[in-house]
């Protein structure tokens, strides 16, 4: 029986797609001579930003230099970021009914504090694992396993909810059930999900 709900952030709890895309588009125009595409976004969502830039063809040195510039541009468009409709009420319902809640994100701790904490949801979560907390990152199962260990929860009692294939693989590598946040992925094609949630309120269907 699922007792613990662990969440990705971008594309799952908050809608950051437009701000991230605008930032990536400007970076690619200036440093790669082309516009960002939907395919580019699929490559970078769900993994640390430096790894995403490397996946787009930049060297590690270039990616390390460009990542803070990308983040800075995206922050300029923070007005486009919002909590997905129904998510806050869903999280509160789970908390009020004594379920354990966690976050596993590819954001660094600094990025988490800057971009997520202002939404006022942090107090709902019992554990938060950022890319600063583990050696390996998604799609490795290590971040999710670390979260479970800190929560002292067995894998079979947890579900990881995310919107990217890297979230899916992370769950599989940690032997945890995966719930697809279809409101963020926009499709279920190519996923190996145990549950497909079309809107945040659907998460409550597994209770």
Coordinates of C-alpha atoms in Angstrom, one line a residue:
X1 CA 0.0 0.0 0.0
X2 CA 1.4 3.4 -0.9
X3 CA 2.0 5.6 2.1
X4 CA 4.7 7.9 0.9
X5 CA 4.6 10.3 -2.1
X6 CA 7.8 11.7 -3.5
X7 CA 7.7 14.4 -6.2
X8 CA 9.8 15.9 -8.9
X9 CA 9.5 19.7 -9.0
X10 CA 9.7 21.2 -12.5
X11 CA 6.8 20.1 -14.7
X12 CA 5.2 18.2 -11.7
X13 CA 4.6 20.7 -8.8
X14 CA 5.3 23.9 -10.6
X15 CA 5.1 24.9 -14.3
X16 CA 8.5 26.2 -15.3
X17 CA 8.4 25.1 -18.9
X18 CA 8.1 28.6 -20.4
X19 CA 10.8 30.3 -18.3
X20 CA 13.2 27.4 -18.9
X21 CA 12.5 27.4 -22.7
X22 CA 13.0 31.2 -23.0
X23 CA 16.3 30.9 -21.2
X24 CA 17.5 27.9 -23.3
X25 CA 16.3 29.6 -26.5
X26 CA 18.4 32.7 -25.8
X27 CA 21.5 30.6 -24.9
X28 CA 21.3 28.5 -28.1
X29 CA 20.7 31.6 -30.3
X30 CA 23.8 33.3 -28.9
X31 CA 26.1 30.3 -28.4
X32 CA 24.9 27.7 -31.0
X33 CA 23.4 29.9 -33.7
X34 CA 20.0 28.2 -33.6
X35 CA 16.6 28.3 -31.8
X36 CA 15.6 25.9 -29.1
X37 CA 13.2 23.2 -30.1
X38 CA 10.7 20.9 -28.3
X39 CA 13.3 18.1 -28.7
X40 CA 15.9 20.1 -26.9
X41 CA 13.6 20.6 -24.0
X42 CA 13.0 16.8 -23.8
X43 CA 16.7 16.3 -23.6
X44 CA 17.3 18.8 -20.8
X45 CA 14.2 18.3 -18.6
X46 CA 14.7 16.1 -15.5
X47 CA 18.5 16.2 -15.3
X48 CA 21.0 18.8 -13.9
X49 CA 21.3 21.8 -16.2
X50 CA 25.0 21.2 -17.0
X51 CA 24.3 17.6 -18.1
X52 CA 21.4 19.0 -20.2
X53 CA 23.7 21.4 -22.0
X54 CA 26.3 18.7 -22.6
X55 CA 23.5 16.6 -24.1
X56 CA 22.8 19.4 -26.5
X57 CA 26.5 19.3 -27.7
X58 CA 28.4 21.7 -25.5
X59 CA 31.6 20.7 -23.8
X60 CA 31.7 20.3 -20.1
X61 CA 33.7 23.6 -19.8
X62 CA 31.2 25.4 -22.0
X63 CA 28.2 23.9 -20.1
X64 CA 29.7 24.9 -16.8
X65 CA 30.0 28.5 -18.1
X66 CA 26.6 28.7 -19.7
X67 CA 24.5 27.1 -17.0
X68 CA 24.4 30.1 -14.6
X69 CA 23.7 32.3 -17.6
X70 CA 20.7 30.1 -18.6
X71 CA 19.4 30.2 -15.0
X72 CA 19.8 33.9 -14.8
X73 CA 17.8 34.4 -18.0
X74 CA 15.1 32.0 -16.8
X75 CA 14.8 33.9 -13.5
X76 CA 14.0 37.1 -15.4
X77 CA 10.8 35.3 -16.5
X78 CA 9.7 34.1 -13.0
X79 CA 6.4 35.7 -13.7
X80 CA 5.6 32.8 -16.1
X81 CA 6.1 30.2 -13.3
X82 CA 3.1 29.0 -11.3
X83 CA 2.0 26.1 -9.1
X84 CA -0.1 23.7 -11.2
X85 CA -3.8 24.0 -10.6
X86 CA -4.9 21.5 -7.9
X87 CA -1.4 20.7 -6.7
X88 CA -1.4 22.7 -3.5
X89 CA -4.7 21.2 -2.4
X90 CA -3.5 17.7 -3.3
X91 CA -0.3 18.1 -1.3
X92 CA -2.3 19.5 1.7
X93 CA -4.8 16.6 1.6
X94 CA -1.9 14.1 1.6
X95 CA -0.3 15.9 4.5
X96 CA -3.5 16.2 6.5
X97 CA -4.0 12.5 6.1
X98 CA -0.6 11.7 7.6
X99 CA 1.2 10.6 4.5
X100 CA 4.9 11.2 4.2
X101 CA 6.0 13.6 1.5
X102 CA 9.3 14.0 -0.2
X103 CA 11.0 15.8 -3.1
X104 CA 13.7 14.4 -5.4
X105 CA 14.9 17.1 -7.8
X106 CA 17.8 17.7 -10.2
X107 CA 17.9 21.3 -8.9
X108 CA 20.9 22.2 -6.8
X109 CA 20.2 23.2 -3.2
X110 CA 20.9 26.9 -4.1
X111 CA 18.5 26.7 -7.1
X112 CA 15.9 25.0 -4.9
X113 CA 16.0 27.7 -2.3
X114 CA 15.8 30.4 -4.9
X115 CA 13.2 29.1 -7.3
X116 CA 10.9 26.8 -5.2
X117 CA 11.0 28.0 -1.6
X118 CA 9.2 31.3 -2.4
X119 CA 6.0 29.3 -3.4
X120 CA 5.5 28.5 0.3
X121 CA 5.2 24.7 0.0
X122 CA 8.4 23.5 1.5
X123 CA 6.9 23.0 5.0
X124 CA 4.7 20.2 3.5
X125 CA 7.6 17.9 2.8
X126 CA 9.4 15.7 5.2
X127 CA 12.6 15.2 3.1
X128 CA 14.0 17.1 0.2
X129 CA 16.8 15.7 -2.0
X130 CA 18.5 18.0 -4.4
X131 CA 21.4 17.3 -6.8
X132 CA 23.7 18.7 -4.1
X133 CA 22.9 15.8 -1.8
X134 CA 24.0 12.8 -3.9
X135 CA 27.0 11.8 -6.0
X136 CA 24.8 10.3 -8.8
X137 CA 21.7 12.0 -10.2
X138 CA 18.6 11.0 -12.2
X139 CA 18.2 8.7 -14.1
X140 CA 20.2 6.9 -11.4
X141 CA 18.0 5.6 -8.6
X142 CA 20.5 7.0 -5.9
X143 CA 18.6 10.3 -5.2
X144 CA 15.3 8.4 -4.7
X145 CA 16.9 5.7 -2.6
X146 CA 18.6 8.4 -0.4
X147 CA 15.2 10.0 0.1
X148 CA 13.6 6.7 1.1
X149 CA 16.5 6.0 3.5
X150 CA 16.1 9.4 5.2
X151 CA 12.3 8.9 5.5
X152 CA 12.9 5.3 6.7
X153 CA 10.3 4.1 4.3
X154 CA 10.5 0.8 2.3
X155 CA 10.5 1.2 -1.5
X156 CA 7.3 -0.8 -1.9
X157 CA 5.3 1.7 0.1
X158 CA 6.4 4.7 -2.0
X159 CA 5.6 6.3 -5.3
X160 CA 7.7 8.7 -7.3
X161 CA 5.7 11.2 -9.3
X162 CA 7.4 13.1 -12.2
X163 CA 7.0 14.2 -15.8
X164 CA 10.2 13.1 -17.6
X165 CA 11.7 9.9 -18.8
X166 CA 14.5 10.5 -16.3
X167 CA 12.0 10.5 -13.5
X168 CA 10.6 7.3 -14.8
X169 CA 14.1 5.7 -15.0
X170 CA 15.0 7.0 -11.5
X171 CA 12.0 5.2 -10.1
X172 CA 12.7 2.0 -11.9
X173 CA 16.4 2.0 -10.8
X174 CA 15.2 2.5 -7.2
X175 CA 12.5 -0.2 -7.4
X176 CA 9.8 2.4 -6.7
X177 CA 6.4 2.7 -8.4
X178 CA 6.3 5.5 -10.9
X179 CA 3.4 7.9 -11.4
X180 CA 3.4 10.0 -14.5
X181 CA 2.4 13.7 -14.2
X182 CA 0.8 13.9 -17.6
X183 CA -0.1 17.5 -17.0
X184 CA 3.7 18.2 -17.3
X185 CA 4.7 15.6 -19.8
X186 CA 1.8 16.3 -22.2
X187 CA 2.0 12.7 -23.3
X188 CA 2.2 9.1 -21.9
X189 CA 3.9 7.8 -25.0
X190 CA 7.3 6.3 -24.3
X191 CA 6.8 6.0 -20.5
X192 CA 6.7 2.9 -18.4
X193 CA 4.4 4.2 -15.7
X194 CA 2.5 2.3 -13.0
X195 CA 0.0 5.1 -12.7
X196 CA -0.9 7.9 -15.2
X197 CA -2.3 11.1 -13.6
X198 CA -3.9 13.5 -15.9
X199 CA -4.3 16.2 -13.2
X200 CA -2.8 16.6 -9.7
X201 CA -6.1 15.6 -8.0
X202 CA -5.8 12.1 -9.7
X203 CA -2.9 11.3 -7.4
X204 CA -5.5 10.8 -4.6
X205 CA -6.9 7.8 -6.6
X206 CA -4.1 5.6 -5.3
X207 CA -5.1 6.1 -1.6

